[in-house]
Amino acid sequence: MSTATGTEAGAQAARSRALAVLRVRGAALGVVLLPGAAAVLLLAGSAIGRVDGVLAALRWPVVGLAVLAPVLAAAVARSISRAEPAATLTVPVPRRAAPDLYRLVGDLAERLGVPVPAAVALTPDCDSWLEDPGPTPTGVRSWLRRLGGRVARALRPRGPGGSGSVPVPGSRTAPGVPGAYGAGGAAVFGSGDGQGAPRGPAAESHAAAAAARRQASAEASYAPNWREVVERATADPEGPVLVIGSPFLWWMRVGELRAVLAPVVAGTAASAQPDIAAARRFVRALDAAAALPSRAPGSVEGPGPYEAGPGPYEAGPGPYETAPGAPLGGPDPYAAGPHPAPGPARLGPRARAARLWRRFTGGIARLLLRACGEHPVEMERAVAAAAAERAQAVDYGLRIVAQEQVGLAYAGWDRLLTRVALPAWRMGRWPSRLNAGVVSALTELSRRDRLAEGFATRLGERPACDLLEEPGMVDEAASLLAAELFSGPGGAAVGAVVGGEPAAGFAGVSWDQYPDEVVDRKWRLEAARLHAVLDRLEDCPEPAGRPDRGTLARVVDRLTAGPEEADRIGAALARVQQENAPAGGAPPLIPPRTGRELLVDHVLAMVCCAAVDTAGAAPGLDWLDGPVLRTRRGGSPAAAVRTLVETRDDTQLRSWLTAAGVRAEKPVLLV
C-alpha cells in the first residue's frame, strides 16, 4: 500500500469516527426536540378534533415540557461550551524570537502538504504535540473584541516573511496572554540585548543574518489595502500550536529535530478537516464539563466558574501562600508540629445552587461521553496513523536515528530532574539552565556507556537550539516552568511561581553556584534534622549543651547501640517528613522513601558535612548522580554508610573516615 493510499485510508477512518461522534450530538439534539414534536402533534390533533381523553389531558403538560426542554438544554449547552479544559502551561515562542524555527516548521508543513501551525511553544518535557486552541468566548462583546483584534492584526505591517507572531485566543500558549510565561514575549526573551545568544563559530554570522532579516523586514513593511484588511479580518481562526519538548531543542541537531517533528506537524491536516475539528471540540468540551463537579465551590461574592478572575497561576492568595517575610513555600516541611489544614468553606445558597448545577451538567456530559464510546479514541488513532503515513516521505531514514536520540534525551532529562533539579527546588532554588544541563548529562551518559562512537562528529553539526534568537532566555523560562510543574508536594517550589515569575526568595542558581548553594545547604539541613530527631528520641532537656551534639561520632554510636536503633530513627524521620510536608503541588518525581532510605540519606549528609569541615573536602555536582562529595582520597562513603545502617557494622565507615582524614568527634556546622 502506497503512502498516499495509507494516508487516505487513515483520513477516511478518522472522518468516519468523527461523524459517529457528531451523530451523538445530533441524537442529543433530537431528544431535546422530541417533546416539541409531540406537542405539535397533540395541538394539531386537538384542533381537528382527533385527540380526546387521556391524550387531551396530556396536551398542556407536553407543551410545558416542550418549552422547558429547549431552555434547559440551552443552559446545559452553554455551560458545556464555556467549560474550560485543563490549561497546558507552555513557554510561548514568538516568531521574532525564533524566525529560523518558524521557517523550519513552515518548510516542513509545505513538504508534507498540510497547514502550517499557528504558533510554536515549548514544554519542559520530552514530548511534542499539537495544542488545539481553547474554547472561543461567546456573546456580542466577545465577538466584537475578536473582530477588533483581527482588524488590528490585519492592519499590522507585514514583511515578505508574513505577519508577526500569531496569538491564539483562549490559550495559555498565546504570547500576549497575561499570566503566561511572558507577555508578548518581552518578559521571557528580553529586549534583544544579546544575553543568552548562541555561542560558537557561527555566532557572528548568525547575528549578522538576524540583523539583515530585521532590516529587510523593516524596509519591506507596508500598509495593506482595505480589501486585504477585510479578507484577513474575516479569515478562519488560527490553527493549532506546535508544542515542542525543550530537551529536544538542546540535545538534537537541526535535521534530527525536523525528522522528529514531521509526524506531529502532519497532524495539522486533521485539525483542518471540519468534521474532525468539530468532533474534537465537542469531546473536549464534554471532558471539561465532566470535571465540573470536582471544582471547588466558588464564593458567593466572587466570580463564577467561567467568569474573568484570577487564574490558578496568577497573583492571588492561595491556601499555602505565605505572608510577607515568611519562609518560602509555607512552613518548613520538616519543622516540629503538624501544619494546620484549611477547614471546609461554608457554602451560601448561591454556592450550593451552583454546585448542584455543576453536578447536573457534569452528569449530562458524562452521559454523552459514554454514548460516544470508543469513537474519540479510535478517531485519534486514525489521525495518528494518517500523520505517520504522510510523514514517511520526509527524512524517514533520519527519523529512525532521531528516535534513538529521543530515548536518550528522555533518560537524561529524567535523571537530571530527579537527581539534580529536585534537591535544588526543595532548597528554594531553581537551576536556570536545565536544558543546557541535560546536554552535559547526556554527554556524560554517552561517555560512561561507551555510546560516543561518532559522538564528536554529531556534536559538530548545528544544534537545534541555534534556531532560537536567545536560547539562554528561553532556557531560563523553560527551567522556571519545570520548577512549577515538577517540584511536587513537599518541595519549596510549591506556590513559589506565580504568573510565570518566581516569588520572593525563590532564586535561580547557576551550575557554578550549585555545589555551594544547593549541595552544601542540603547536607547541613539533613544533618541538623537528624540531630533534632536524636534529641527528641533521647528526650534531651537542653540539647544544645550536649558535648557530642553536631558530631558524627554521636550518630555512629547511636546506630551501633542496638538492633532496633536504625528502625526507630528511620521511622522518626519518616514520621516528621509525612506529618509536616505541605499538601498540594504536582505529583512527585520520585516515590516516597522508606525510613531506612531516609536514614541512609541523612547519615550520608552528616558524613559529608564532617568531611567538608574537618578534612578539606568540597561539595560537588555529578550530572547523573546529583550531589557528590569531592575528596582528595577515600572515594565515596555511600557504600560504607549503607552497611552501617543495614548491619550496624561501622568498620567500613571508620576505615573510610581514617583514609579521608575525617575527625568524627569534631562538631560540624548545622543550619
XYZ file of C-alpha atoms in Angstrom:
671
model
C 0.000 0.000 0.000
C 1.472 3.385 -1.041
C 1.873 6.317 1.284
C -0.947 8.232 -0.410
C -3.294 5.259 -0.118
C -2.413 4.762 3.550
C -2.888 8.450 4.284
C -6.270 8.495 2.565
C -7.381 5.358 4.410
C -6.381 6.830 7.751
C -8.121 10.120 6.973
C -11.306 8.334 5.940
C -11.269 6.205 9.098
C -10.771 9.286 11.239
C -13.583 11.139 9.491
C -15.967 8.208 9.917
C -15.208 8.135 13.649
C -15.687 11.895 13.826
C -19.077 11.589 12.139
C -20.042 8.930 14.681
C -19.218 11.398 17.473
C -21.225 14.123 15.766
C -24.172 11.752 15.422
C -24.231 11.522 19.217
C -24.511 15.299 19.331
C -27.295 15.179 16.766
C -29.104 12.461 18.707
C -28.936 14.588 21.856
C -30.459 17.486 19.933
C -33.192 15.183 18.664
C -34.035 14.099 22.202
C -34.378 17.762 23.197
C -36.711 18.492 20.282
C -38.812 15.362 20.770
C -41.232 16.963 23.321
C -41.755 19.842 20.885
C -42.707 17.436 18.105
C -45.097 15.612 20.424
C -46.647 18.935 21.483
C -47.197 19.935 17.838
C -48.940 16.634 17.123
C -51.200 16.953 20.167
C -52.131 20.549 19.391
C -52.813 19.721 15.763
C -54.913 16.717 16.736
C -56.904 18.816 19.210
C -57.562 21.446 16.547
C -59.148 18.909 14.191
C -60.922 17.000 16.960
C -58.901 13.809 16.658
C -57.397 13.941 20.186
C -59.507 13.355 23.268
C -59.425 11.525 26.569
C -56.007 10.865 28.106
C -54.145 12.472 25.203
C -56.145 15.659 25.582
C -55.292 15.769 29.286
C -51.568 15.363 28.465
C -51.631 18.122 25.879
C -50.676 21.071 28.103
C -48.095 19.180 30.230
C -46.403 18.137 27.000
C -46.489 21.733 25.778
C -44.880 22.878 29.007
C -42.216 20.181 28.661
C -41.665 21.258 25.053
C -40.944 24.781 26.239
C -38.846 23.779 29.253
C -36.667 21.183 27.482
C -35.030 23.567 24.964
C -34.467 26.179 27.667
C -32.806 23.643 29.963
C -30.831 22.164 27.063
C -29.633 25.620 26.034
C -28.423 26.311 29.570
C -26.598 22.961 29.712
C -25.107 23.516 26.260
C -23.925 26.970 27.303
C -22.250 25.575 30.417
C -20.616 22.765 28.442
C -19.400 25.059 25.675
C -17.921 27.514 28.198
C -16.250 24.850 30.349
C -12.532 25.468 30.397
C -10.324 22.429 29.852
C -7.203 21.980 31.935
C -4.651 24.589 30.919
C -1.413 23.269 29.450
C 1.347 25.568 30.646
C 3.966 26.147 27.991
C 6.608 28.724 27.121
C 5.425 30.717 24.090
C 7.985 31.314 21.369
C 7.003 34.316 19.220
C 8.088 34.414 15.616
C 10.561 37.233 16.252
C 12.262 35.094 18.914
C 12.813 32.109 16.598
C 12.456 33.019 12.909
C 14.618 30.086 11.832
C 12.479 27.660 13.840
C 9.289 29.031 12.298
C 10.881 28.766 8.864
C 11.811 25.134 9.524
C 8.251 24.321 10.620
C 6.798 26.159 7.615
C 9.061 24.330 5.161
C 8.200 21.037 6.807
C 4.467 21.731 6.522
C 4.916 22.685 2.857
C 6.749 19.442 2.111
C 4.006 17.473 3.850
C 1.228 19.408 2.135
C -0.512 20.345 5.400
C -1.460 23.665 7.053
C 1.262 25.447 8.996
C 0.822 25.525 12.812
C -0.274 28.921 14.066
C 2.484 29.274 16.676
C 5.250 27.399 18.452
C 5.626 26.825 22.191
C 7.980 24.805 24.383
C 7.277 22.377 27.193
C 9.865 21.214 29.760
C 9.308 17.572 28.897
C 10.425 15.036 26.307
C 7.281 15.149 24.210
C 5.780 17.084 21.307
C 2.174 17.549 20.264
C -0.361 19.894 18.678
C -2.313 22.020 21.139
C -5.733 22.981 19.805
C -6.995 26.500 20.591
C -9.111 26.814 23.719
C -12.860 27.466 23.747
C -13.823 30.674 21.984
C -15.718 33.140 24.215
C -19.300 33.752 23.181
C -21.508 36.820 23.253
C -21.713 40.112 21.371
C -18.863 41.711 23.327
C -16.594 38.757 22.734
C -17.456 38.765 19.027
C -16.687 42.485 18.761
C -13.390 42.015 20.619
C -12.382 39.186 18.288
C -13.330 41.225 15.222
C -11.385 44.216 16.525
C -8.369 42.034 17.228
C -8.465 40.565 13.731
C -8.749 44.014 12.155
C -5.781 45.192 14.256
C -3.728 42.208 13.135
C -4.793 42.841 9.537
C -3.631 46.451 9.761
C -0.301 45.431 11.269
C 2.554 45.960 8.773
C 3.975 42.799 7.360
C 7.244 41.944 5.716
C 7.928 39.423 2.998
C 8.044 36.616 5.506
C 4.427 37.096 6.595
C 2.869 38.543 9.698
C 4.367 38.524 13.144
C 3.654 36.034 15.873
C 0.066 34.822 15.822
C -1.576 34.776 19.243
C -4.042 32.012 19.924
C -7.222 33.195 21.674
C -8.007 31.414 24.899
C -4.722 29.531 25.071
C -2.035 29.913 27.714
C 0.496 29.479 24.943
C -0.568 32.814 23.462
C 2.365 35.214 23.540
C 0.244 38.108 24.789
C -1.809 36.341 27.444
C -1.274 37.781 30.935
C -0.243 35.138 33.408
C 1.500 33.024 30.786
C 5.277 32.738 30.646
C 5.950 36.147 29.161
C 3.612 38.890 27.945
C 4.138 39.218 24.246
C 7.475 37.506 24.640
C 9.070 40.530 26.274
C 9.333 39.089 29.780
C 10.738 35.818 28.509
C 13.041 36.821 25.724
C 14.332 40.174 26.984
C 14.918 43.267 24.931
C 17.361 41.875 22.441
C 20.496 42.834 24.316
C 22.254 39.700 23.135
C 22.376 37.922 26.508
C 21.964 34.207 26.031
C 22.710 34.439 22.309
C 24.198 31.379 20.644
C 27.890 30.810 21.183
C 30.316 29.141 18.842
C 31.964 29.639 15.441
C 28.712 30.641 13.737
C 27.714 33.237 16.358
C 28.878 36.285 14.364
C 27.354 35.134 11.078
C 24.147 34.180 12.900
C 23.860 37.661 14.432
C 24.606 39.325 11.096
C 21.959 37.234 9.348
C 19.397 38.085 12.036
C 20.163 41.807 11.679
C 19.811 41.553 7.906
C 16.441 39.837 8.242
C 15.184 42.544 10.615
C 16.393 45.290 8.264
C 14.755 43.648 5.242
C 11.506 43.235 7.143
C 11.522 46.898 8.179
C 12.227 48.088 4.637
C 9.526 45.883 3.099
C 6.759 46.735 5.586
C 3.630 48.192 4.077
C 0.027 49.092 4.941
C -2.468 46.709 3.281
C -5.423 47.951 1.305
C -8.937 47.680 2.706
C -9.851 44.621 0.635
C -6.951 42.725 2.216
C -7.997 44.043 5.630
C -11.479 42.563 5.199
C -10.141 39.254 3.857
C -7.656 38.841 6.702
C -10.107 40.005 9.399
C -12.793 37.547 8.306
C -10.386 34.628 7.830
C -10.778 31.374 9.677
C -9.497 31.197 13.275
C -5.858 30.362 13.828
C -4.779 26.741 13.808
C -3.189 24.609 16.497
C 0.001 25.425 18.364
C 3.027 23.197 17.877
C 4.385 22.317 21.334
C 7.984 21.052 21.294
C 9.847 19.426 24.167
C 12.625 21.790 25.206
C 15.208 18.983 25.786
C 14.861 18.105 22.092
C 15.934 21.603 21.042
C 19.123 21.491 23.094
C 20.162 17.880 22.507
C 19.129 17.216 18.918
C 20.651 18.532 15.743
C 18.528 20.523 13.270
C 17.990 17.574 10.928
C 17.026 15.272 13.797
C 14.509 17.788 15.124
C 12.924 18.140 11.691
C 12.598 14.364 11.400
C 11.026 14.064 14.859
C 8.551 16.892 14.246
C 7.407 15.572 10.859
C 4.641 13.251 12.212
C 3.495 15.969 14.640
C 3.246 18.686 12.003
C 1.470 16.249 9.690
C -1.350 16.146 12.242
C -2.424 19.674 11.272
C -4.211 18.138 8.292
C -6.725 16.581 10.691
C -7.205 19.886 12.509
C -8.158 21.494 9.206
C -10.785 18.832 8.452
C -14.159 20.343 9.556
C -15.755 17.135 10.856
C -12.701 16.070 12.861
C -12.256 19.583 14.265
C -15.921 19.744 15.295
C -15.757 16.304 16.923
C -12.636 17.303 18.856
C -14.252 20.490 20.107
C -17.321 18.546 21.200
C -15.344 15.877 23.074
C -13.002 18.441 24.620
C -15.958 20.443 25.913
C -17.552 17.296 27.342
C -14.306 16.355 29.087
C -14.070 19.802 30.658
C -17.727 19.761 31.707
C -17.446 16.267 33.175
C -14.816 17.621 35.583
C -17.099 20.417 36.814
C -18.342 18.558 39.931
C -14.753 18.275 41.172
C -14.234 22.028 41.071
C -14.014 23.823 44.397
C -17.253 25.633 45.173
C -16.928 29.312 44.363
C -17.533 32.195 46.685
C -20.952 33.854 46.714
C -19.472 37.259 46.052
C -16.619 36.171 43.809
C -16.650 35.496 40.081
C -18.370 32.437 38.706
C -16.512 29.374 37.493
C -16.306 30.711 33.948
C -16.127 34.447 34.557
C -13.000 36.536 34.411
C -10.963 36.280 37.561
C -7.561 35.303 38.871
C -6.344 32.115 37.215
C -4.604 29.264 39.009
C -1.195 30.699 38.094
C -1.968 34.402 38.574
C -1.290 36.529 41.613
C -3.648 35.962 44.474
C -3.729 34.368 47.906
C -3.544 30.597 47.898
C -4.133 28.072 50.665
C -0.396 27.607 51.146
C 0.833 31.075 50.229
C 2.958 32.749 52.858
C 2.730 36.194 54.361
C 5.346 38.828 53.549
C 8.608 37.958 55.220
C 7.562 34.380 55.990
C 9.652 31.407 54.804
C 9.121 30.480 51.172
C 6.602 27.809 50.295
C 4.795 27.859 53.630
C 6.026 26.256 56.825
C 9.164 24.193 56.932
C 8.183 20.671 55.796
C 10.422 19.208 58.497
C 9.633 21.589 61.340
C 8.134 20.219 64.523
C 4.350 20.101 64.742
C 1.771 19.409 62.039
C 0.666 22.153 59.704
C -2.992 23.170 60.117
C -5.100 22.191 57.150
C -7.572 24.725 55.794
C -11.080 23.965 57.032
C -14.027 23.404 54.703
C -15.630 26.586 53.415
C -19.213 27.349 54.399
C -21.474 27.486 51.363
C -24.238 30.002 50.869
C -27.468 29.386 48.945
C -25.998 30.585 45.661
C -22.891 28.447 46.081
C -24.998 25.365 46.865
C -27.156 26.014 43.805
C -24.037 26.431 41.667
C -22.649 23.148 42.981
C -25.907 21.330 42.181
C -25.877 22.810 38.698
C -22.289 21.692 38.143
C -23.204 18.188 39.219
C -26.176 18.138 36.863
C -24.150 19.470 33.932
C -21.288 17.100 34.682
C -23.703 14.164 34.738
C -25.096 15.114 31.318
C -21.545 15.447 29.957
C -20.532 12.036 31.282
C -23.683 10.507 29.780
C -22.791 11.935 26.362
C -19.191 10.749 26.712
C -20.404 7.224 27.417
C -22.636 7.474 24.351
C -19.596 8.411 22.255
C -17.956 5.141 23.308
C -14.616 4.368 21.702
C -15.128 6.635 18.723
C -12.989 9.563 20.032
C -10.078 7.252 20.868
C -10.269 5.448 17.549
C -10.516 8.793 15.749
C -7.268 9.976 17.306
C -5.581 6.668 16.497
C -6.643 7.009 12.865
C -5.391 10.601 12.807
C -2.026 9.491 14.215
C -1.796 6.663 11.679
C -2.566 9.018 8.805
C 0.009 11.526 10.060
C 2.652 8.812 10.389
C 1.957 7.615 6.848
C 2.160 11.142 5.496
C 5.432 11.841 7.352
C 7.209 8.798 5.887
C 8.031 10.807 2.804
C 10.135 13.265 4.831
C 13.513 12.239 6.294
C 12.378 8.693 7.024
C 15.889 7.297 7.426
C 16.993 10.166 9.632
C 13.889 9.742 11.792
C 14.968 6.220 12.738
C 18.265 7.614 14.003
C 16.496 10.528 15.695
C 14.239 8.175 17.645
C 17.328 6.805 19.379
C 18.160 10.347 20.462
C 14.599 10.759 21.768
C 15.071 7.813 24.124
C 18.483 9.092 25.191
C 17.087 12.573 25.834
C 14.264 11.142 27.920
C 16.696 9.153 30.074
C 18.980 12.121 30.627
C 16.131 14.536 31.329
C 14.546 12.217 33.877
C 17.890 11.688 35.604
C 18.583 15.429 35.658
C 15.193 16.285 37.170
C 15.214 13.624 39.889
C 18.900 13.746 40.877
C 19.861 17.379 40.238
C 16.851 19.692 39.917
C 14.654 18.251 42.671
C 17.163 18.868 45.515
C 17.545 22.463 44.325
C 13.785 23.051 44.223
C 13.473 21.769 47.776
C 16.170 24.219 48.841
C 14.247 27.165 47.397
C 16.469 27.401 44.310
C 15.748 26.632 40.683
C 18.522 25.797 38.196
C 18.192 28.420 35.489
C 19.787 26.373 32.692
C 18.179 22.945 32.882
C 18.275 22.336 29.131
C 21.956 23.187 28.956
C 22.430 20.806 31.884
C 20.709 17.964 30.045
C 23.316 18.284 27.288
C 26.064 17.847 29.876
C 24.190 14.932 31.461
C 23.710 13.161 28.132
C 27.317 13.779 27.189
C 28.400 12.159 30.456
C 25.948 9.295 29.924
C 27.290 8.678 26.436
C 30.838 8.652 27.775
C 30.058 6.218 30.592
C 28.025 3.836 28.445
C 30.513 3.985 25.572
C 27.943 5.406 23.186
C 30.332 8.028 21.920
C 31.134 6.408 18.561
C 30.669 9.242 16.100
C 29.669 11.443 19.025
C 32.163 14.205 18.256
C 31.017 14.330 14.622
C 27.382 14.647 15.678
C 28.133 17.449 18.146
C 29.884 19.296 15.330
C 26.583 19.673 13.482
C 24.288 22.636 14.077
C 22.260 22.200 17.301
C 18.533 22.804 17.152
C 18.731 25.446 19.888
C 20.618 27.586 17.372
C 17.217 28.138 15.733
C 16.363 30.438 18.659
C 17.486 34.041 18.765
C 18.147 33.979 22.524
C 18.440 30.353 23.712
C 19.618 31.410 27.161
C 16.448 33.349 27.899
C 14.269 30.531 26.561
C 16.169 28.011 28.692
C 15.570 30.163 31.760
C 11.816 30.377 31.080
C 11.546 26.618 30.494
C 13.553 25.916 33.657
C 11.224 28.079 35.734
C 8.183 26.313 34.267
C 9.761 22.940 35.088
C 10.145 24.061 38.702
C 6.441 24.879 38.842
C 5.254 21.691 37.167
C 7.556 19.068 38.654
C 8.533 20.283 42.123
C 5.903 18.051 43.757
C 4.456 18.119 47.276
C 6.970 18.849 49.961
C 9.133 20.960 47.700
C 9.904 24.572 48.348
C 8.690 25.401 44.846
C 5.050 24.832 45.822
C 3.445 28.258 45.497
C 6.789 29.813 44.584
C 5.946 30.507 40.933
C 3.055 32.887 40.287
C 2.107 34.078 36.830
C 5.313 32.739 35.332
C 7.501 34.740 37.723
C 9.415 33.394 40.762
C 8.201 34.552 44.159
C 10.444 36.457 46.518
C 13.066 34.126 47.951
C 12.776 31.532 45.165
C 16.007 32.383 43.381
C 17.676 30.992 40.322
C 21.033 29.302 40.636
C 23.700 28.733 38.021
C 25.551 25.466 37.659
C 28.726 27.079 39.042
C 26.863 28.109 42.214
C 25.015 24.804 42.577
C 27.540 22.983 44.846
C 27.721 25.783 47.415
C 24.107 27.000 47.367
C 22.335 23.647 46.993
C 24.556 20.678 47.814
C 26.244 22.075 50.927
C 22.996 23.547 52.263
C 21.120 20.303 51.642
C 23.673 18.285 53.593
C 23.648 20.649 56.550
C 19.847 20.785 56.703
C 19.639 16.991 56.733
C 22.375 16.748 59.363
C 20.526 19.243 61.567
C 17.286 17.306 61.107
C 18.999 14.048 62.081
C 20.353 15.543 65.312
C 16.942 17.083 66.080
C 15.367 13.615 65.770
C 18.045 12.145 68.047
C 17.372 14.893 70.610
C 13.678 14.037 70.561
C 14.276 10.295 70.907
C 16.740 10.815 73.766
C 14.424 13.357 75.439
C 17.208 15.882 75.995
C 16.025 18.893 78.043
C 18.906 21.055 76.757
C 20.222 19.515 73.514
C 22.456 22.498 72.779
C 24.503 21.747 75.912
C 25.441 18.198 74.874
C 29.175 17.930 74.174
C 28.606 15.453 71.328
C 25.789 17.363 69.599
C 26.613 18.037 65.972
C 29.254 15.310 65.810
C 29.378 12.310 63.539
C 30.530 10.157 66.453
C 27.165 10.595 68.194
C 25.320 9.296 65.131
C 27.621 6.289 64.659
C 27.479 5.338 68.345
C 23.700 5.545 68.351
C 23.315 3.327 65.278
C 25.629 0.674 66.715
C 23.979 0.704 70.165
C 21.221 -1.769 69.430
C 19.474 -3.731 66.670
C 16.347 -1.533 66.710
C 18.030 1.868 66.661
C 18.116 2.187 62.877
C 14.427 1.352 62.581
C 13.493 3.798 65.361
C 15.456 6.673 63.895
C 14.266 5.920 60.353
C 10.642 5.741 61.474
C 11.022 9.069 63.299
C 12.465 10.708 60.184
C 9.663 9.320 58.007
C 7.055 10.480 60.518
C 8.485 14.002 60.595
C 8.501 14.158 56.805
C 4.968 12.792 56.458
C 3.399 14.966 59.145
C 4.953 18.227 58.066
C 5.068 18.024 54.271
C 2.692 20.634 52.773
C -0.152 19.324 50.661
C -0.824 20.225 47.074
C 1.571 20.647 44.199
C 2.440 18.364 41.339
C 2.840 14.599 41.610
C 6.276 13.729 42.999
C 9.042 12.827 40.577
C 10.255 10.028 42.848
C 8.206 7.635 45.011
C 8.082 8.206 48.780
C 11.193 6.934 50.517
C 11.165 4.427 53.349
C 12.534 5.115 56.816
C 15.736 3.187 56.133
C 16.332 5.089 52.892
C 15.785 8.424 54.641
C 18.187 7.384 57.385
C 20.870 6.465 54.834
C 20.470 9.881 53.181
C 20.715 11.755 56.477
C 23.715 9.801 57.784
C 25.458 10.258 54.435
C 24.785 14.003 54.666
C 26.290 14.015 58.155
C 29.403 12.229 56.884
C 29.758 14.711 54.016
C 29.450 17.676 56.396
C 32.156 16.209 58.616
C 34.391 15.652 55.597
C 33.901 19.232 54.399
C 34.515 20.795 57.830
C 37.393 18.623 59.072
C 39.103 17.062 56.042
C 39.063 19.783 53.375
C 36.553 18.011 51.121
C 34.177 20.022 48.933
C 30.604 19.606 47.685
C 30.274 18.829 44.008
C 27.783 18.096 41.248
C 27.592 14.976 39.135
C 25.312 15.356 36.121
C 23.865 11.859 36.526
C 24.099 11.231 40.288
C 23.416 14.714 41.626
C 25.201 15.948 44.783
C 28.583 14.272 45.341
C 31.498 14.695 47.730
C 34.848 15.701 46.228
C 37.663 14.266 48.365
C 41.391 14.011 47.863
C 41.333 10.342 48.795
C 38.940 7.678 50.014
C 36.288 7.728 47.260
C 32.595 7.836 48.061
C 31.327 6.929 51.553
C 27.868 5.838 50.309
C 28.536 2.096 50.475
C 30.061 2.336 53.969
C 27.067 4.337 55.253
C 24.606 1.830 53.823
C 26.479 -1.013 55.500
C 26.353 0.826 58.835
C 22.587 1.389 58.636
C 21.702 -2.090 57.459
C 24.118 -4.237 59.513
C 25.253 -1.960 62.403
C 28.836 -2.638 61.322
C 30.867 0.588 61.444
C 34.203 -0.967 60.460
C 33.984 0.022 56.803
C 32.878 3.572 57.623
C 35.630 4.107 60.198
C 38.198 2.872 57.690
C 36.915 5.391 55.192
C 36.993 8.189 57.770
C 40.593 7.374 58.610
C 41.633 7.242 54.954
C 39.899 10.544 54.191
C 41.226 12.245 57.321
C 37.784 12.977 58.765
C 37.548 13.609 62.527
C 34.236 12.201 63.729
C 34.458 13.772 67.207
C 34.520 17.345 65.872
C 31.148 19.204 65.687
C 30.037 20.314 62.250
C 28.252 23.489 61.263
C 24.497 22.860 61.230
C 21.842 25.017 59.595
